[in-house]
PDB file of C-alpha atoms in Angstrom:
ATOM      1  CA  GLY T   1      79.939 115.982  97.611  1.00 94.00           C
ATOM      2  CA  LYS T   2      78.305 118.949  97.781  1.00 95.00           C
ATOM      3  CA  PHE T   3      81.789 120.644  99.203  1.00 97.00           C
ATOM      4  CA  MET T   4      83.965 118.702  96.388  1.00 97.00           C
ATOM      5  CA  ALA T   5      81.469 120.090  93.537  1.00 97.00           C
ATOM      6  CA  ALA T   6      81.632 123.773  94.888  1.00 97.00           C
ATOM      7  CA  ARG T   7      85.525 123.484  94.672  1.00 97.00           C
ATOM      8  CA  LYS T   8      85.062 122.579  91.091  1.00 97.00           C
ATOM      9  CA  PRO T   9      87.721 120.626  90.917  1.00 98.00           C
ATOM     10  CA  ASP T  10      88.968 119.316  86.980  1.00 98.00           C
ATOM     11  CA  TYR T  11      88.898 115.739  88.059  1.00 98.00           C
ATOM     12  CA  THR T  12      87.360 113.661  90.810  1.00 98.00           C
ATOM     13  CA  PHE T  13      88.231 110.108  92.371  1.00 98.00           C
ATOM     14  CA  HIS T  14      86.810 108.009  93.992  1.00 98.00           C
ATOM     15  CA  LEU T  15      88.998 105.264  95.774  1.00 98.00           C
ATOM     16  CA  GLY T  16      86.528 102.339  96.378  1.00 98.00           C
ATOM     17  CA  ASP T  17      84.331 100.747  98.849  1.00 97.00           C
ATOM     18  CA  VAL T  18      80.305 100.946  97.860  1.00 97.00           C
ATOM     19  CA  TYR T  19      78.404  99.453 100.536  1.00 94.00           C
ATOM     20  CA  TYR T  20      77.811  96.969 101.143  1.00 95.00           C
ATOM     21  CA  SER T  21      78.775  94.450  98.206  1.00 96.00           C
ATOM     22  CA  GLY T  22      78.990  96.959  95.207  1.00 97.00           C
ATOM     23  CA  LEU T  23      75.361  95.109  94.053  1.00 98.00           C
ATOM     24  CA  PRO T  24      74.233  97.158  91.068  1.00 98.00           C
ATOM     25  CA  GLU T  25      71.499  99.359  92.769  1.00 98.00           C
ATOM     26  CA  GLU T  26      74.083 100.097  95.436  1.00 98.00           C
ATOM     27  CA  GLU T  27      76.353 101.175  92.494  1.00 98.00           C
ATOM     28  CA  SER T  28      73.271 103.438  91.029  1.00 98.00           C
ATOM     29  CA  ALA T  29      72.455 104.718  94.316  1.00 98.00           C
ATOM     30  CA  LYS T  30      75.180 105.335  96.540  1.00 97.00           C
ATOM     31  CA  LEU T  31      77.389 105.971  93.991  1.00 98.00           C
ATOM     32  CA  VAL T  32      76.603 107.294  90.469  1.00 98.00           C
ATOM     33  CA  GLN T  33      73.292 109.062  91.064  1.00 98.00           C
ATOM     34  CA  VAL T  34      75.245 111.423  94.180  1.00 97.00           C
ATOM     35  CA  TRP T  35      78.866 111.503  93.063  1.00 98.00           C
ATOM     36  CA  PRO T  36      80.110 114.763  92.318  1.00 97.00           C
ATOM     37  CA  ALA T  37      82.105 115.202  88.630  1.00 97.00           C
ATOM     38  CA  GLY T  38      84.857 116.649  88.174  1.00 98.00           C
ATOM     39  CA  ALA T  39      84.684 119.502  85.534  1.00 98.00           C
ATOM     40  CA  ARG T  40      86.853 116.739  82.938  1.00 98.00           C
ATOM     41  CA  GLY T  41      85.449 113.762  84.280  1.00 97.00           C
ATOM     42  CA  SER T  42      85.578 111.466  87.251  1.00 98.00           C
ATOM     43  CA  LEU T  43      87.187 108.324  87.722  1.00 98.00           C
ATOM     44  CA  ALA T  44      86.419 105.239  90.279  1.00 98.00           C
ATOM     45  CA  LEU T  45      88.348 102.519  91.785  1.00 98.00           C
ATOM     46  CA  ASN T  46      87.510  98.890  92.280  1.00 98.00           C
ATOM     47  CA  SER T  47      87.322  97.564  95.656  1.00 98.00           C
ATOM     48  CA  ASN T  48      87.228  94.215  97.926  1.00 98.00           C
ATOM     49  CA  HIS T  49      83.340  95.343  98.333  1.00 98.00           C
ATOM     50  CA  GLU T  50      82.690  96.114  94.835  1.00 98.00           C
ATOM     51  CA  MET T  51      84.179  92.185  94.307  1.00 98.00           C
ATOM     52  CA  TYR T  52      81.677  90.755  96.912  1.00 98.00           C
ATOM     53  CA  ALA T  53      79.339  90.968  93.987  1.00 97.00           C
ATOM     54  CA  GLY T  54      82.076  89.651  91.394  1.00 97.00           C
ATOM     55  CA  GLY T  55      82.293  93.633  90.315  1.00 98.00           C
ATOM     56  CA  LYS T  56      78.796  93.149  88.913  1.00 98.00           C
ATOM     57  CA  GLY T  57      77.699  96.658  89.731  1.00 98.00           C
ATOM     58  CA  TYR T  58      80.913  98.240  89.491  1.00 98.00           C
ATOM     59  CA  PHE T  59      81.570  96.881  85.735  1.00 98.00           C
ATOM     60  CA  SER T  60      78.245  96.863  84.755  1.00 98.00           C
ATOM     61  CA  VAL T  61      76.642  99.727  85.901  1.00 98.00           C
ATOM     62  CA  ALA T  62      79.711 102.187  87.311  1.00 98.00           C
ATOM     63  CA  LEU T  63      81.870 102.605  84.419  1.00 98.00           C
ATOM     64  CA  ARG T  64      79.185 102.371  81.957  1.00 98.00           C
ATOM     65  CA  ASP T  65      78.090 105.707  83.360  1.00 98.00           C
ATOM     66  CA  ARG T  66      78.655 108.851  81.311  1.00 97.00           C
ATOM     67  CA  LYS T  67      80.131 109.955  84.781  1.00 97.00           C
ATOM     68  CA  PHE T  68      82.924 107.531  84.535  1.00 98.00           C
ATOM     69  CA  ALA T  69      83.583 107.616  80.647  1.00 98.00           C
ATOM     70  CA  LEU T  70      87.127 108.523  80.927  1.00 98.00           C
ATOM     71  CA  GLN T  71      87.834 104.918  82.026  1.00 98.00           C
ATOM     72  CA  ASN T  72      86.707 103.278  78.714  1.00 98.00           C
ATOM     73  CA  GLY T  73      85.106 100.386  80.747  1.00 98.00           C
ATOM     74  CA  LEU T  74      88.707  99.929  82.492  1.00 98.00           C
ATOM     75  CA  SER T  75      89.428  99.257  86.100  1.00 98.00           C
ATOM     76  CA  TYR T  76      92.683 100.840  85.715  1.00 98.00           C
ATOM     77  CA  PHE T  77      93.613 104.292  84.056  1.00 98.00           C
ATOM     78  CA  ALA T  78      96.053 106.970  83.628  1.00 98.00           C
ATOM     79  CA  LEU T  79      96.337 110.632  83.392  1.00 98.00           C
ATOM     80  CA  GLN T  80      99.411 112.815  82.877  1.00 97.00           C
ATOM     81  CA  ASN T  81     100.955 115.922  81.442  1.00 97.00           C
ATOM     82  CA  ARG T  82     104.680 117.052  81.069  1.00 97.00           C
ATOM     83  CA  ASN T  83     105.667 117.122  84.881  1.00 98.00           C
ATOM     84  CA  TRP T  84     102.964 114.444  86.652  1.00 98.00           C
ATOM     85  CA  MET T  85     101.768 110.883  85.909  1.00 98.00           C
ATOM     86  CA  ILE T  86      98.486 109.935  87.741  1.00 98.00           C
ATOM     87  CA  LEU T  87      97.949 106.476  87.543  1.00 98.00           C
ATOM     88  CA  GLY T  88      94.446 104.468  89.291  1.00 99.00           C
ATOM     89  CA  LEU T  89      95.020 100.560  89.618  1.00 99.00           C
ATOM     90  CA  ASP T  90      92.692  97.700  90.423  1.00 98.00           C
ATOM     91  CA  THR T  91      94.195  95.936  93.578  1.00 98.00           C
ATOM     92  CA  ALA T  92      90.798  94.068  94.099  1.00 98.00           C
ATOM     93  CA  TYR T  93      89.747  91.892  90.672  1.00 97.00           C
ATOM     94  CA  PHE T  94      92.887  89.596  91.262  1.00 96.00           C
ATOM     95  CA  ALA T  95      92.882  89.786  95.148  1.00 97.00           C
ATOM     96  CA  ASP T  96      90.187  86.546  95.337  1.00 93.00           C
ATOM     97  CA  THR T  97      93.279  84.389  97.094  1.00 91.00           C
ATOM     98  CA  SER T  98      92.548  86.466 100.210  1.00 94.00           C
ATOM     99  CA  ALA T  99      89.989  86.235 102.557  1.00 95.00           C
ATOM    100  CA  LEU T 100      86.996  88.737 101.453  1.00 95.00           C
ATOM    101  CA  TYR T 101      89.450  90.742  99.191  1.00 98.00           C
ATOM    102  CA  GLN T 102      91.390  92.256 102.016  1.00 97.00           C
ATOM    103  CA  ASP T 103      94.318  92.052 100.513  1.00 97.00           C
ATOM    104  CA  GLY T 104      95.273  94.147  97.521  1.00 98.00           C
ATOM    105  CA  TYR T 105      96.765  92.296  94.183  1.00 97.00           C
ATOM    106  CA  LEU T 106      97.888  93.586  91.004  1.00 98.00           C
ATOM    107  CA  SER T 107      98.432  90.259  89.037  1.00 97.00           C
ATOM    108  CA  SER T 108      97.126  86.503  89.082  1.00 95.00           C
ATOM    109  CA  ASP T 109      98.932  83.644  87.466  1.00 89.00           C
ATOM    110  CA  GLY T 110      96.272  83.057  85.424  1.00 84.00           C
ATOM    111  CA  THR T 111      95.126  84.544  81.723  1.00 85.00           C
ATOM    112  CA  ASN T 112      95.984  87.856  81.385  1.00 89.00           C
ATOM    113  CA  GLY T 113      96.786  87.561  85.083  1.00 95.00           C
ATOM    114  CA  THR T 114      99.551  90.187  83.915  1.00 96.00           C
ATOM    115  CA  VAL T 115      98.091  92.891  82.162  1.00 96.00           C
ATOM    116  CA  GLN T 116      97.803  95.292  84.521  1.00 97.00           C
ATOM    117  CA  LEU T 117     100.939  94.913  85.932  1.00 96.00           C
ATOM    118  CA  ASP T 118     102.859  94.805  82.829  1.00 97.00           C
ATOM    119  CA  TRP T 119     100.646  97.911  81.733  1.00 98.00           C
ATOM    120  CA  LEU T 120     101.831  99.762  84.849  1.00 98.00           C
ATOM    121  CA  ASN T 121     105.556  98.715  84.421  1.00 97.00           C
ATOM    122  CA  GLU T 122     105.737 100.478  81.119  1.00 98.00           C
ATOM    123  CA  MET T 123     104.004 103.577  82.441  1.00 98.00           C
ATOM    124  CA  LEU T 124     106.596 103.828  85.135  1.00 98.00           C
ATOM    125  CA  ARG T 125     109.415 103.445  82.496  1.00 98.00           C
ATOM    126  CA  LEU T 126     107.872 106.385  81.162  1.00 97.00           C
ATOM    127  CA  ALA T 127     107.616 108.201  83.939  1.00 97.00           C
ATOM    128  CA  SER T 128     111.113 107.380  84.926  1.00 96.00           C
ATOM    129  CA  HIS T 129     112.567 108.408  81.704  1.00 96.00           C
ATOM    130  CA  SER T 130     110.816 111.714  81.397  1.00 96.00           C
ATOM    131  CA  ASP T 131     111.336 112.396  85.138  1.00 96.00           C
ATOM    132  CA  MET T 132     107.860 112.843  86.181  1.00 98.00           C
ATOM    133  CA  ASN T 133     106.608 112.749  89.626  1.00 98.00           C
ATOM    134  CA  VAL T 134     104.131 110.074  89.972  1.00 98.00           C
ATOM    135  CA  ILE T 135     100.828 109.936  92.228  1.00 98.00           C
ATOM    136  CA  ILE T 136      99.466 106.317  92.601  1.00 99.00           C
ATOM    137  CA  LEU T 137      95.599 105.799  93.295  1.00 99.00           C
ATOM    138  CA  THR T 138      94.782 102.166  95.012  1.00 99.00           C
ATOM    139  CA  HIS T 139      91.784 100.962  97.083  1.00 98.00           C
ATOM    140  CA  HIS T 140      94.039  99.021  99.338  1.00 98.00           C
ATOM    141  CA  ASP T 141      96.603 100.077 101.742  1.00 98.00           C
ATOM    142  CA  GLY T 142      99.987  99.490 101.314  1.00 98.00           C
ATOM    143  CA  PHE T 143     100.527  98.995 105.021  1.00 98.00           C
ATOM    144  CA  GLU T 144      98.128  99.741 107.971  1.00 97.00           C
ATOM    145  CA  ILE T 145      98.531 101.327 111.649  1.00 98.00           C
ATOM    146  CA  ASP T 146      97.184 100.349 115.068  1.00 97.00           C
ATOM    147  CA  PRO T 147      97.336 103.884 116.596  1.00 96.00           C
ATOM    148  CA  TYR T 148      96.602 102.596 120.508  1.00 95.00           C
ATOM    149  CA  ALA T 149      99.009  99.497 119.833  1.00 97.00           C
ATOM    150  CA  ASN T 150     101.433 101.522 117.800  1.00 97.00           C
ATOM    151  CA  THR T 151     101.931  98.853 115.904  1.00 98.00           C
ATOM    152  CA  VAL T 152     102.605  98.494 111.584  1.00 98.00           C
ATOM    153  CA  THR T 153     101.665  95.882 109.570  1.00 98.00           C
ATOM    154  CA  PHE T 154     103.024  96.282 106.011  1.00 98.00           C
ATOM    155  CA  LYS T 155     101.108  94.567 103.433  1.00 98.00           C
ATOM    156  CA  LYS T 156     102.566  92.584 100.360  1.00 97.00           C
ATOM    157  CA  LEU T 157     101.626  95.466  97.940  1.00 98.00           C
ATOM    158  CA  TYR T 158     103.778  97.920  99.680  1.00 98.00           C
ATOM    159  CA  ASN T 159     106.571  95.829  98.518  1.00 97.00           C
ATOM    160  CA  VAL T 160     105.187  95.223  94.736  1.00 97.00           C
ATOM    161  CA  MET T 161     104.371  99.298  94.376  1.00 98.00           C
ATOM    162  CA  THR T 162     107.719 100.519  95.985  1.00 98.00           C
ATOM    163  CA  GLN T 163     109.807  97.804  93.633  1.00 97.00           C
ATOM    164  CA  ALA T 164     108.151  98.934  91.016  1.00 97.00           C
ATOM    165  CA  LEU T 165     108.464 102.506  91.940  1.00 98.00           C
ATOM    166  CA  ARG T 166     111.948 102.108  92.440  1.00 97.00           C
ATOM    167  CA  GLY T 167     113.216 104.641  89.576  1.00 96.00           C
ATOM    168  CA  VAL T 168     110.446 107.132  90.471  1.00 98.00           C
ATOM    169  CA  LYS T 169     112.447 110.142  92.310  1.00 97.00           C
ATOM    170  CA  LYS T 170     109.409 111.570  93.896  1.00 98.00           C
ATOM    171  CA  TRP T 171     105.970 109.481  94.310  1.00 98.00           C
ATOM    172  CA  TRP T 172     102.056 109.829  96.007  1.00 98.00           C
ATOM    173  CA  TRP T 173     100.482 106.736  97.240  1.00 98.00           C
ATOM    174  CA  TYR T 174      96.832 107.731  97.985  1.00 98.00           C
ATOM    175  CA  TRP T 175      94.826 104.914  99.443  1.00 98.00           C
ATOM    176  CA  GLY T 176      91.413 104.332 100.579  1.00 97.00           C
ATOM    177  CA  HIS T 177      90.301 100.361 102.353  1.00 97.00           C
ATOM    178  CA  VAL T 178      90.522 101.702 106.346  1.00 95.00           C
ATOM    179  CA  HIS T 179      88.525 103.880 107.145  1.00 94.00           C
ATOM    180  CA  ALA T 180      90.502 106.722 108.521  1.00 95.00           C
ATOM    181  CA  GLY T 181      92.248 110.233 107.397  1.00 96.00           C
ATOM    182  CA  VAL T 182      96.068 109.811 107.883  1.00 97.00           C
ATOM    183  CA  ALA T 183      99.076 112.173 106.291  1.00 97.00           C
ATOM    184  CA  TYR T 184     102.287 109.599 106.882  1.00 98.00           C
ATOM    185  CA  GLN T 185     105.862 111.356 106.795  1.00 97.00           C
ATOM    186  CA  LYS T 186     107.755 110.726 103.610  1.00 98.00           C
ATOM    187  CA  ILE T 187     109.627 107.294 103.499  1.00 98.00           C
ATOM    188  CA  VAL T 188     112.750 107.405 101.747  1.00 98.00           C
ATOM    189  CA  ASN T 189     113.544 104.557  99.599  1.00 96.00           C
ATOM    190  CA  GLY T 190     117.304 104.433  98.394  1.00 96.00           C
ATOM    191  CA  ASN T 191     116.543 107.165  95.379  1.00 96.00           C
ATOM    192  CA  SER T 192     113.011 106.809  95.981  1.00 98.00           C
ATOM    193  CA  THR T 193     110.991 108.869  97.809  1.00 98.00           C
ATOM    194  CA  LEU T 194     107.048 107.814  98.885  1.00 98.00           C
ATOM    195  CA  TYR T 195     104.685 110.305 100.392  1.00 98.00           C
ATOM    196  CA  PRO T 196     102.044 107.817 101.816  1.00 98.00           C
ATOM    197  CA  ARG T 197      98.318 108.921 102.397  1.00 98.00           C
ATOM    198  CA  CYS T 198      95.197 106.981 103.864  1.00 98.00           C
ATOM    199  CA  ILE T 199      91.910 109.127 102.579  1.00 97.00           C
ATOM    200  CA  GLY T 200      89.476 106.625 103.661  1.00 96.00           C
ATOM    201  CA  HIS T 201      87.247 108.757 106.090  1.00 94.00           C
ATOM    202  CA  GLY T 202      84.551 108.959 103.823  1.00 91.00           C
ATOM    203  CA  GLY T 203      83.140 105.838 105.122  1.00 86.00           C
ATOM    204  CA  ILE T 204      81.650 105.793 108.611  1.00 78.00           C
ATOM    205  CA  PRO T 205      81.343 104.830 111.078  1.00 74.00           C
ATOM    206  CA  TRP T 206      84.878 104.641 112.174  1.00 83.00           C
ATOM    207  CA  GLU T 207      87.042 105.894 115.566  1.00 84.00           C
ATOM    208  CA  PRO T 208      89.153 108.771 115.579  1.00 87.00           C
ATOM    209  CA  PHE T 209      92.563 108.830 116.294  1.00 92.00           C
ATOM    210  CA  PRO T 210      94.235 109.621 119.550  1.00 94.00           C
ATOM    211  CA  ALA T 211      95.981 112.748 119.551  1.00 93.00           C
ATOM    212  CA  VAL T 212      99.474 112.278 117.105  1.00 95.00           C
ATOM    213  CA  GLY T 213     102.109 112.995 119.448  1.00 94.00           C
ATOM    214  CA  SER T 214     101.215 109.919 121.330  1.00 95.00           C
ATOM    215  CA  ILE T 215     101.761 107.927 118.540  1.00 97.00           C
ATOM    216  CA  HIS T 216     104.974 106.011 118.898  1.00 96.00           C
ATOM    217  CA  LEU T 217     104.882 103.357 116.170  1.00 98.00           C
ATOM    218  CA  ASN T 218     107.534 100.069 116.412  1.00 97.00           C
ATOM    219  CA  ASP T 219     108.400 100.779 112.713  1.00 97.00           C
ATOM    220  CA  LYS T 220     110.589 103.778 112.554  1.00 96.00           C
ATOM    221  CA  ARG T 221     110.285 103.815 108.663  1.00 97.00           C
ATOM    222  CA  VAL T 222     106.192 105.123 109.546  1.00 98.00           C
ATOM    223  CA  THR T 223     105.752 108.226 111.062  1.00 98.00           C
ATOM    224  CA  VAL T 224     102.185 109.815 111.016  1.00 97.00           C
ATOM    225  CA  ASP T 225     102.266 113.515 110.234  1.00 96.00           C
ATOM    226  CA  TRP T 226      98.340 113.970 110.908  1.00 96.00           C
ATOM    227  CA  ALA T 227      95.284 111.657 111.673  1.00 96.00           C
ATOM    228  CA  GLU T 228      91.879 113.168 112.042  1.00 94.00           C
ATOM    229  CA  ASP T 229      91.088 112.838 115.625  1.00 93.00           C
ATOM    230  CA  LYS T 230      87.843 115.561 116.025  1.00 93.00           C
ATOM    231  CA  THR T 231      85.034 113.929 116.885  1.00 92.00           C
ATOM    232  CA  ILE T 232      81.036 114.160 116.403  1.00 92.00           C
ATOM    233  CA  THR T 233      77.977 112.878 118.122  1.00 91.00           C
ATOM    234  CA  ASP T 234      75.266 110.940 115.323  1.00 83.00           C
ATOM    235  CA  GLY T 235      71.792 111.039 115.909  1.00 85.00           C
ATOM    236  CA  ASN T 236      71.688 107.866 117.732  1.00 87.00           C
ATOM    237  CA  GLY T 237      74.122 109.279 120.197  1.00 88.00           C
ATOM    238  CA  GLN T 238      76.931 107.534 118.580  1.00 86.00           C
ATOM    239  CA  GLU T 239      80.757 109.187 118.219  1.00 88.00           C
ATOM    240  CA  ARG T 240      82.738 109.282 115.271  1.00 90.00           C
ATOM    241  CA  ALA T 241      85.317 110.654 113.562  1.00 93.00           C
ATOM    242  CA  LEU T 242      84.815 113.490 111.598  1.00 95.00           C
ATOM    243  CA  ASN T 243      84.557 112.874 107.580  1.00 95.00           C
ATOM    244  CA  GLY T 244      86.417 114.580 105.112  1.00 95.00           C
ATOM    245  CA  TYR T 245      88.064 114.656 101.584  1.00 97.00           C
ATOM    246  CA  LEU T 246      91.341 115.394  99.889  1.00 97.00           C
ATOM    247  CA  MET T 247      92.216 118.421  97.596  1.00 98.00           C
ATOM    248  CA  VAL T 248      95.381 117.550  95.439  1.00 98.00           C
ATOM    249  CA  THR T 249      96.609 120.698  93.160  1.00 97.00           C
ATOM    250  CA  LEU T 250      98.863 120.633  90.734  1.00 98.00           C
ATOM    251  CA  ASP T 251     101.041 123.673  89.165  1.00 97.00           C
ATOM    252  CA  GLY T 252     104.118 122.857  87.119  1.00 97.00           C
ATOM    253  CA  ASP T 253     105.990 120.334  89.011  1.00 96.00           C
ATOM    254  CA  LYS T 254     104.728 121.233  92.352  1.00 97.00           C
ATOM    255  CA  ILE T 255     101.868 119.943  94.062  1.00 97.00           C
ATOM    256  CA  THR T 256      99.704 120.941  97.053  1.00 97.00           C
ATOM    257  CA  GLU T 257      97.774 118.797  99.411  1.00 97.00           C
ATOM    258  CA  THR T 258      94.784 119.931 101.569  1.00 97.00           C
ATOM    259  CA  LEU T 259      92.708 117.813 103.626  1.00 97.00           C
ATOM    260  CA  TYR T 260      89.030 119.451 104.603  1.00 96.00           C
ATOM    261  CA  ASP T 261      86.432 117.848 106.896  1.00 96.00           C
ATOM    262  CA  GLU T 262      82.894 117.045 106.617  1.00 94.00           C
ATOM    263  CA  ASN T 263      82.219 120.880 107.438  1.00 95.00           C
ATOM    264  CA  ASN T 264      84.481 121.865 104.515  1.00 96.00           C
ATOM    265  CA  ASN T 265      86.484 123.279 107.164  1.00 96.00           C
ATOM    266  CA  ALA T 266      90.455 123.140 106.249  1.00 96.00           C
ATOM    267  CA  THR T 267      92.335 120.638 108.847  1.00 93.00           C
ATOM    268  CA  SER T 268      95.216 121.500 110.482  1.00 88.00           C
ATOM    269  CA  TRP T 269      97.852 119.618 108.175  1.00 91.00           C
ATOM    270  CA  ARG T 270      98.579 121.003 104.141  1.00 89.00           C
ATOM    271  CA  LEU T 271     101.415 120.219 102.191  1.00 87.00           C
ATOM    272  CA  HIS T 272     102.834 122.164  99.639  1.00 85.00           C
ATOM    273  CA  TYR T 273     106.121 120.855  97.572  1.00 84.00           C
TER     274      TYR T 273
END
């Protein structure tokens, strides 16, 4: 948080998971009081852990704090300029049909269950019509990999999102949920190109990935471009992977992504597009 603040970002985004259950006191002590605010504001996503307490701490504490005032109490939001649209989505609120809210959903069959999805589709029509690039922020992942078994597990959320964004030429999807920092190579779906990233390595503890060259996934659609494989031994003698954060810079229609570790060192992965 200290290093993030020192970079003086315009906005800071939290991708969800305040441990352990998103209780009001946890949201206050472990998020609101310590979160590095952006110069123009901060935004926070709902998650499975927030929903363990029914979202009480997230909605009644975090979103009512002035740090997250931009959201006006809502768990989904949009930021946009001429070239870019950033969409933050709540994949946890309607996830009660999965065990412990583990799988992400955008809607339900209940009353007002399609409000967010309807809003998303309207925003994406605008983005497609204006030929904008799109950034999607969610807590839940579109797919998960096991770097030791070399397997890929696609989630229902992936199908929902790729279908919704089929009219967007280029889009970046940042998710958390899995405690790992992973940058994947682009995935081309017809005329739409996705750049998927797992930015879940703010959570501890988590295991390091093996060397990227040893990862040969069984689904050729997914290729690991970079993953954090450096480790540190904590005070209890336990080895864990380094934590980190992602810095995104938008300049016109260009994007620069730089991953930093917990010592504020830029990793070996950086993308300028």
